[in-house]
Structures are given as C-alpha cells and as structure tokens.
Coordinates of C-alpha atoms in Angstrom, one line a residue:
M1 CA -6.6 -4.7 -4.0
D2 CA -9.0 -7.1 -5.8
D3 CA -6.1 -9.4 -6.9
A4 CA -5.3 -10.0 -3.3
Q5 CA -8.7 -11.2 -2.3
G6 CA -9.4 -14.9 -2.3
L7 CA -5.8 -15.7 -1.4
L8 CA -5.2 -14.0 1.9
A9 CA -6.4 -16.7 4.3
T10 CA -4.0 -19.3 3.0
I11 CA -1.4 -17.7 5.3
H12 CA -1.3 -18.5 9.1
P13 CA -4.7 -20.3 9.2
K14 CA -6.2 -21.0 12.7
R15 CA -8.9 -23.5 13.7
A16 CA -12.1 -22.0 15.2
E17 CA -13.1 -23.4 18.6
T18 CA -16.8 -22.7 18.0
V19 CA -18.2 -22.3 14.5
G20 CA -21.2 -20.0 14.4
A21 CA -20.2 -18.4 17.7
D22 CA -21.7 -14.9 18.2
G23 CA -19.9 -12.0 19.8
V24 CA -21.4 -8.6 20.7
A25 CA -22.5 -6.6 17.7
P26 CA -25.1 -3.9 17.5
S27 CA -28.1 -4.2 15.2
A28 CA -27.1 -1.1 13.3
S29 CA -23.7 0.2 12.1
R30 CA -22.3 3.0 9.9
E31 CA -20.5 3.2 6.6
I32 CA -19.1 5.8 4.3
R33 CA -20.9 6.2 1.0
L34 CA -20.1 8.1 -2.2
V35 CA -22.9 10.6 -2.9
S36 CA -21.4 12.7 -5.7
R37 CA -18.5 12.6 -8.2
P38 CA -15.7 14.9 -7.1
G39 CA -14.1 17.7 -9.1
D40 CA -11.9 19.1 -6.4
L41 CA -12.4 16.5 -3.6
S42 CA -14.5 17.7 -0.7
P43 CA -16.0 16.0 2.4
A44 CA -19.4 16.8 0.8
N45 CA -18.8 14.1 -1.8
L46 CA -19.3 11.5 1.0
E47 CA -21.8 10.8 3.6
T48 CA -22.0 8.7 6.8
A49 CA -24.9 6.3 6.5
V50 CA -26.6 4.0 9.0
T51 CA -27.3 0.5 7.9
S52 CA -28.2 -2.9 9.4
T53 CA -25.2 -4.8 10.8
P54 CA -24.8 -7.7 8.4
R55 CA -24.7 -11.3 9.5
P56 CA -22.2 -13.8 8.2
G57 CA -23.2 -16.8 6.2
P58 CA -21.4 -20.2 5.9
G59 CA -17.6 -19.7 5.6
Q60 CA -17.8 -16.0 6.6
V61 CA -16.9 -13.9 9.6
L62 CA -18.2 -10.6 11.0
V63 CA -15.4 -8.2 11.6
R64 CA -15.5 -5.2 13.9
N65 CA -13.1 -2.9 12.1
T66 CA -10.6 -1.1 14.4
W67 CA -8.3 0.5 11.8
L68 CA -8.9 1.8 8.3
S69 CA -6.3 2.7 5.6
V70 CA -6.8 5.8 3.5
D71 CA -5.2 5.0 0.1
R72 CA -4.8 6.9 -3.1
Y73 CA -6.6 4.4 -5.2
V74 CA -9.8 5.2 -3.2
R75 CA -9.7 8.7 -4.6
G76 CA -9.3 7.3 -8.2
R77 CA -12.3 5.0 -7.8
M78 CA -14.5 8.0 -7.0
D79 CA -14.3 9.1 -10.6
N80 CA -16.5 7.4 -13.2
V81 CA -13.5 6.1 -15.2
P82 CA -13.3 2.3 -15.8
A83 CA -10.1 0.6 -14.6
P84 CA -9.5 -3.1 -14.5
A85 CA -7.7 -3.2 -11.2
H86 CA -9.9 -0.6 -9.4
P87 CA -13.4 -0.3 -10.9
P88 CA -15.2 3.0 -10.0
Y89 CA -17.5 3.2 -7.0
Q90 CA -21.2 3.5 -7.8
L91 CA -23.1 6.5 -6.5
G92 CA -24.8 5.7 -3.3
S93 CA -22.5 2.7 -2.6
A94 CA -20.1 2.3 0.3
L95 CA -16.4 2.7 -0.2
D96 CA -14.1 -0.2 0.5
G97 CA -10.4 -0.5 1.2
A98 CA -7.8 -2.1 3.5
A99 CA -8.8 -2.5 7.1
V100 CA -7.8 -4.4 10.2
G101 CA -10.4 -5.6 12.8
E102 CA -11.5 -8.2 15.3
V103 CA -13.7 -11.2 14.4
V104 CA -16.9 -11.0 16.6
T105 CA -19.0 -13.7 14.9
T106 CA -17.6 -16.6 12.9
R107 CA -19.1 -19.3 10.7
S108 CA -15.7 -20.5 9.6
E109 CA -13.8 -23.4 10.9
D110 CA -10.5 -21.6 10.3
I111 CA -11.0 -18.2 12.0
P112 CA -12.2 -18.1 15.6
V113 CA -13.9 -15.2 17.4
G114 CA -11.3 -12.8 18.8
T115 CA -8.9 -13.2 15.8
T116 CA -7.4 -10.0 14.3
V117 CA -7.6 -10.0 10.5
L118 CA -6.6 -7.9 7.6
H119 CA -9.2 -7.5 4.8
F120 CA -10.5 -5.1 2.1
L121 CA -13.9 -4.1 3.3
G122 CA -13.0 -1.0 5.2
W123 CA -14.8 2.4 5.3
R124 CA -17.5 0.8 7.6
E125 CA -17.7 -0.2 11.2
Y126 CA -18.7 -3.8 10.7
A127 CA -18.0 -6.0 7.6
V128 CA -18.9 -9.5 6.6
V129 CA -15.8 -11.1 5.0
D130 CA -15.3 -14.4 3.4
A131 CA -12.8 -16.4 5.4
T132 CA -10.8 -16.9 2.2
D133 CA -10.5 -13.1 1.9
A134 CA -9.2 -12.5 5.5
L135 CA -5.6 -12.7 6.5
V136 CA -5.0 -13.6 10.1
V137 CA -2.4 -11.3 11.6
D138 CA -0.3 -11.6 14.8
T139 CA -0.7 -8.6 17.1
D140 CA 1.9 -10.1 19.5
L141 CA 4.5 -9.4 16.8
A142 CA 3.4 -5.8 15.9
P143 CA 0.5 -3.5 16.5
A144 CA -2.6 -4.1 14.4
Q145 CA -2.2 -0.9 12.3
A146 CA 1.3 -2.0 11.2
Y147 CA -0.4 -4.5 9.0
L148 CA -1.8 -1.6 7.0
G149 CA 1.6 -0.3 6.2
V150 CA 5.2 -1.6 6.5
L151 CA 4.0 -5.1 7.6
G152 CA 1.1 -5.1 5.1
I153 CA 0.6 -4.9 1.4
P154 CA 2.9 -1.8 0.9
G155 CA 5.7 -3.5 2.7
L156 CA 5.2 -6.9 0.9
T157 CA 5.1 -5.0 -2.4
A158 CA 8.5 -3.4 -1.7
Y159 CA 9.9 -6.7 -0.5
A160 CA 8.8 -8.7 -3.5
A161 CA 10.0 -5.9 -5.8
L162 CA 13.5 -6.0 -4.3
T163 CA 14.0 -9.7 -3.6
T164 CA 12.1 -11.4 -6.4
A165 CA 11.8 -9.0 -9.3
A166 CA 14.9 -6.8 -9.0
T167 CA 17.0 -9.3 -7.0
L168 CA 18.9 -6.6 -5.1
Q169 CA 22.4 -7.8 -4.0
P170 CA 24.6 -6.5 -1.2
G171 CA 26.6 -3.5 -2.5
D172 CA 24.0 -2.5 -5.1
V173 CA 23.0 1.1 -5.7
A174 CA 19.2 1.4 -5.7
F175 CA 16.9 4.0 -7.2
I176 CA 13.4 4.1 -5.6
A177 CA 10.7 6.3 -7.2
N178 CA 8.1 8.2 -5.1
A179 CA 10.2 7.9 -2.0
T180 CA 7.6 9.2 0.5
T181 CA 4.7 6.9 -0.6
P182 CA 3.9 3.8 1.5
V183 CA 5.6 1.6 -1.0
G184 CA 8.5 4.0 -1.5
N185 CA 9.1 4.4 2.2
A186 CA 9.2 0.7 2.8
A187 CA 11.4 0.0 -0.3
G188 CA 14.0 2.5 0.7
Q189 CA 14.3 1.0 4.2
I190 CA 14.2 -2.6 3.0
A191 CA 16.9 -1.9 0.3
R192 CA 19.2 -0.7 3.1
K193 CA 18.4 -3.9 5.2
L194 CA 19.2 -6.1 2.2
G195 CA 22.6 -4.5 1.9
A196 CA 22.3 -1.7 -0.7
S197 CA 25.4 0.5 -0.6
E198 CA 23.4 3.6 -1.5
V199 CA 19.7 4.3 -1.8
I200 CA 18.5 7.2 -4.0
G201 CA 14.9 8.3 -4.0
S202 CA 12.7 10.6 -6.1
A203 CA 10.3 13.1 -4.6
G204 CA 8.1 16.0 -5.8
G205 CA 9.1 19.5 -4.7
P206 CA 11.5 20.9 -2.1
E207 CA 9.4 19.9 1.0
D208 CA 8.9 16.3 -0.3
T209 CA 12.6 16.1 -1.1
L210 CA 13.5 17.2 2.4
T211 CA 11.1 14.7 3.9
A212 CA 12.6 11.9 1.9
L213 CA 16.1 12.8 3.2
E214 CA 15.4 13.7 6.8
V215 CA 12.3 11.6 7.7
H216 CA 12.6 8.5 5.4
G217 CA 16.3 8.2 5.5
Y218 CA 17.3 8.3 1.8
D219 CA 20.9 9.0 1.0
L220 CA 20.2 11.2 -2.0
V221 CA 17.0 12.4 -3.7
V222 CA 16.1 13.8 -7.1
D223 CA 13.2 16.3 -7.3
H224 CA 11.0 15.3 -10.3
H225 CA 9.5 18.8 -10.3
A226 CA 13.0 20.4 -10.8
G227 CA 13.8 19.6 -14.4
S228 CA 15.2 16.6 -16.1
I229 CA 15.2 13.5 -13.8
S230 CA 17.8 11.8 -16.0
R231 CA 20.2 14.7 -15.6
Q232 CA 19.7 14.9 -11.8
L233 CA 20.1 11.2 -11.4
N234 CA 23.3 11.1 -13.5
R235 CA 24.8 13.8 -11.3
L236 CA 23.9 11.9 -8.1
A237 CA 25.0 8.5 -9.5
P238 CA 27.6 9.2 -12.2
D239 CA 28.6 5.5 -12.2
G240 CA 25.0 4.3 -12.6
V241 CA 22.6 2.3 -10.5
D242 CA 21.9 -1.4 -10.3
V243 CA 18.3 -1.5 -9.3
Y244 CA 15.2 0.5 -9.9
V245 CA 11.9 0.1 -8.1
G246 CA 9.1 2.4 -9.3
T247 CA 6.2 3.1 -11.6
A248 CA 6.3 2.7 -15.3
D249 CA 5.5 6.3 -16.1
G250 CA 7.6 7.9 -18.8
P251 CA 10.0 10.4 -17.1
L252 CA 10.9 8.1 -14.1
L253 CA 11.3 4.9 -16.1
E254 CA 13.2 6.8 -18.8
A255 CA 15.6 8.1 -16.2
A256 CA 16.0 4.6 -14.7
I257 CA 16.8 3.1 -18.1
E258 CA 19.3 5.8 -18.8
T259 CA 21.1 5.3 -15.5
L260 CA 20.9 1.6 -15.0
R261 CA 24.2 -0.2 -15.5
T262 CA 24.6 -3.1 -17.9
G263 CA 22.6 -6.0 -16.5
G264 CA 20.6 -3.7 -14.3
R265 CA 17.2 -4.8 -12.9
A266 CA 13.9 -2.9 -12.7
A267 CA 10.8 -3.8 -10.7
L268 CA 7.7 -1.9 -11.9
V269 CA 5.1 -1.4 -9.2
S270 CA 2.1 0.7 -8.4
H271 CA 2.6 3.2 -5.6
G272 CA -1.2 3.5 -5.1
N273 CA -1.8 6.8 -7.0
D274 CA -1.9 5.3 -10.5
S275 CA -5.7 5.2 -10.4
C276 CA -5.8 8.9 -9.9
C277 CA -4.2 9.6 -13.2
H278 CA -6.7 9.0 -16.0
H279 CA -4.7 10.7 -18.7
Q280 CA -2.2 9.0 -20.8
I281 CA 1.5 9.5 -19.7
P282 CA 4.0 9.3 -22.5
G283 CA 6.3 6.3 -22.4
P284 CA 10.1 6.5 -22.2
H285 CA 11.9 7.3 -25.4
N286 CA 15.0 5.2 -24.8
L287 CA 13.5 1.6 -24.8
H288 CA 16.2 0.5 -27.2
K289 CA 18.7 0.8 -24.3
I290 CA 16.9 -2.1 -22.6
V291 CA 18.5 -4.3 -25.3
D292 CA 21.7 -2.4 -25.5
K293 CA 22.4 -2.7 -21.8
Q294 CA 20.8 -6.1 -21.3
L295 CA 18.4 -4.8 -18.7
S296 CA 15.7 -6.8 -17.0
L297 CA 12.2 -5.2 -16.3
H298 CA 9.6 -7.1 -14.3
G299 CA 6.1 -6.1 -13.3
V300 CA 5.1 -6.8 -9.7
Q301 CA 1.4 -7.8 -9.2
I302 CA 1.1 -8.2 -5.5
G303 CA -1.5 -11.0 -5.7
K304 CA 1.2 -13.2 -7.2
H305 CA 3.5 -12.7 -4.2
L306 CA 1.2 -13.4 -1.2
A307 CA 2.8 -16.7 -0.6
A308 CA 5.9 -14.7 0.5
F309 CA 4.0 -13.0 3.3
P310 CA 5.2 -15.4 6.1
D311 CA 8.8 -15.0 5.0
Y312 CA 8.4 -11.2 4.8
I313 CA 6.7 -11.0 8.2
R314 CA 9.6 -13.0 9.8
H315 CA 12.1 -10.5 8.5
A316 CA 10.1 -7.4 8.9
A317 CA 8.7 -7.9 12.4
G318 CA 12.3 -8.0 13.7
W319 CA 13.2 -4.9 11.7
L320 CA 10.2 -3.2 13.1
A321 CA 11.1 -4.2 16.7
E322 CA 14.6 -2.9 16.3
G323 CA 13.4 0.4 14.8
S324 CA 15.1 0.0 11.4
L325 CA 11.7 -0.4 9.6
Y326 CA 9.1 2.3 10.4
S327 CA 6.1 4.2 9.1
H328 CA 5.1 7.8 9.8
E329 CA 1.3 7.8 10.3
L330 CA -1.3 10.5 10.4
V331 CA -4.2 9.2 12.5
Y332 CA -7.8 10.4 12.4
H333 CA -10.2 9.2 15.1
G334 CA -13.7 8.0 14.4
L335 CA -15.6 7.1 11.2
D336 CA -17.0 10.6 11.0
Q337 CA -13.5 11.8 10.3
A338 CA -13.1 9.6 7.2
P339 CA -14.0 12.2 4.6
S340 CA -11.6 14.7 6.1
A341 CA -8.9 12.0 6.2
L342 CA -9.4 11.3 2.5
V343 CA -9.1 15.0 1.6
A344 CA -5.9 15.3 3.7
M345 CA -4.4 12.3 1.8
E346 CA -5.4 13.9 -1.5
R347 CA -3.8 17.3 -0.7
G348 CA -0.6 15.7 0.8
T349 CA 0.5 15.1 4.3
S350 CA 3.9 16.5 5.3
H351 CA 6.2 14.0 6.9
H352 CA 3.6 11.1 6.8
D353 CA 3.6 8.2 4.4
R354 CA 0.3 6.7 5.8
V355 CA -3.1 8.2 6.7
L356 CA -5.1 5.9 9.0
I357 CA -8.5 6.1 10.8
R358 CA -8.8 4.5 14.2
L359 CA -12.4 3.4 14.9
H360 CA -12.0 1.6 18.2
P361 CA -9.3 1.3 20.9

C-alpha cells in the first residue's frame, strides 16, 4: 500500500496534548523477518526476531500494534520479482503491511498518546510511524479491526470503484469479480446498499462459489474454474450487466466486456493477489467492443481516493452497525502465529474473507 502512505493523516487529524509524551514501551520488541525465498510457502521461510524498540523522532509516533492484516500481496513480495507497487522484501528484513495500534509515544502535534491509528508497518509489535503515514480511526464507531477490512482500504477501494469509477445507479445489475476476497466481499455488499437490482459474483471452484452465495450474499455466481466465464455470465444475465468491478486479467475482463450493456461502466481494481502472479496473463480478445458498445473503463488507484475516506466511513459505519456490511474474519493470536496465518491465507480459508492476527487485547 505504498501509494496510500503520506496521505493518510490528512483525514480526521487530532491535536496532541503533550508532544514528546512517553507511554509504556519495553526496551525490546519482536518482528517477523523473511529468512528464505519460498517455493511452496512454509513457516520456515520466516522467523520471529528480537530487536530494540525504536524511538520516534520529530513528527513521528511510536505505535503498539494490536491487530495485523495478513494480505495476499505480502506473499507476492516474498519472491525476488520486481514490482512497482509492491517491491520484494529483502532477505533478513522485516515484513510490513496494514496494522492498527495504539500510540504510546508521540512527537507529533497532531496525534496524542492513546490514539488508535491505521498504518502500514505491521508484522511487528512496535512501529515508529511518520504522523503523515498514520490514519486516526474512531473506535467508538467500530472495533479497531474493522479498519483492516470493510471500514479500511478494502472497503474504500470497493466504494470508490462503485461510486466514482463505475458510478453504479439504482436498478443496475453489477458483476463483481473474485467475490470472496476482501474487496470483492465489500463490493458485493456495497453494491446492494447503493441500489443494485442484482449482484453477480465470480468465484473459483464449487466451495468458493457456495461461500459467495451463502456467506457473502451474492445473488448469482459464475465459477471461473468451470469453463467459459463469458458463457456462464451470459446464461445468468441474458440481458447484460451495467457495472463490472474486478481485475484486468484476460478471462474476467473479456467476460465483462462481452456482457456489459451499451454504455456500461467498468472499474478495474486490485484484489490483493495480483502481486502473487508473476506470469503474463493474456489480455481480452474483444477490446473492439469497448468502442462498439461505448463502454467506460477506469482504473482505481486507492491512493487517489483517500479524500473520500470520511464520506465512506459515514456511510459504512452505519451499515456495519445495522449488520448489512460485514466481514468474515479468521483470527490468529500472537505474533508467533504470524507465519502460520500467512500459510493459511495462501492455501485459502473457507468462509473467511480476512485473515487477522491479534497481538494485544
């Protein structure tokens, strides 16, 4: 999430009562490091290392992490394959990723001790974070861990895709790729809240398809492991669809282009697993239909939509409270469980769209 850093703290800033105030932090803390490049991912590729607890400099805060998010791009960065958005981890270095925690020491005028923040230096117990890279979150609205899922970057990505890029209108039929991923889960639910008349998802295999229908609440689902996606989608939506939210990979985008009605809109997003796919995926063979059908395709880079976070939170916190926006979380406890949590995410977790690690109560 490098494009999100440097922008987060512009939302909901607070003034610190005491700059330089120290909370309680031990002299040593632990972090998860990469010790070998994985073939088949194993906990042995990682180690728990003890290091000195860092101290913040001017404009920084020390965060005691309470929740860590286990995301697919972390697995992709363990391979030594250059990628602009997610560069590879170096051997011997600590992993990083989305986390929520409590500020225990501050040298920022904007973030006081005791504030809960979202940031991207997870996979460790304590992190020094620039105040400009920390998003203050309101735990009175929702539990802290919700900001790693439907109230966080996955939810905002789905919201921006549907409202800004694809401009979903009441009565539209929506097709959401990868329905059981964090972004796909949020997009399906948000599309319904925005008035979609029917929400169709894609999933991989019979179990994933059943999960999308029974757990994530999709109306209809195509199985992209069961033959032509275009033919399946045409059977489910013979009159076409109005909106597509999904990745730009060939078969899914080709099916969307084939099925979108004249004037249809597509929002192209990352579902978090793009970094795990280092081979070239063939593009769609029907690009001419974008012109023929006057389709609109927009890429969604989440760093460009962070200003919409307050608006999204206002809507989504209410949806969360009423139970119409939800996430299915698999929670591991303790930093020592982080390698096992990553392996579980890689192998697939039935009925869960999020894998989280709880470090502290």
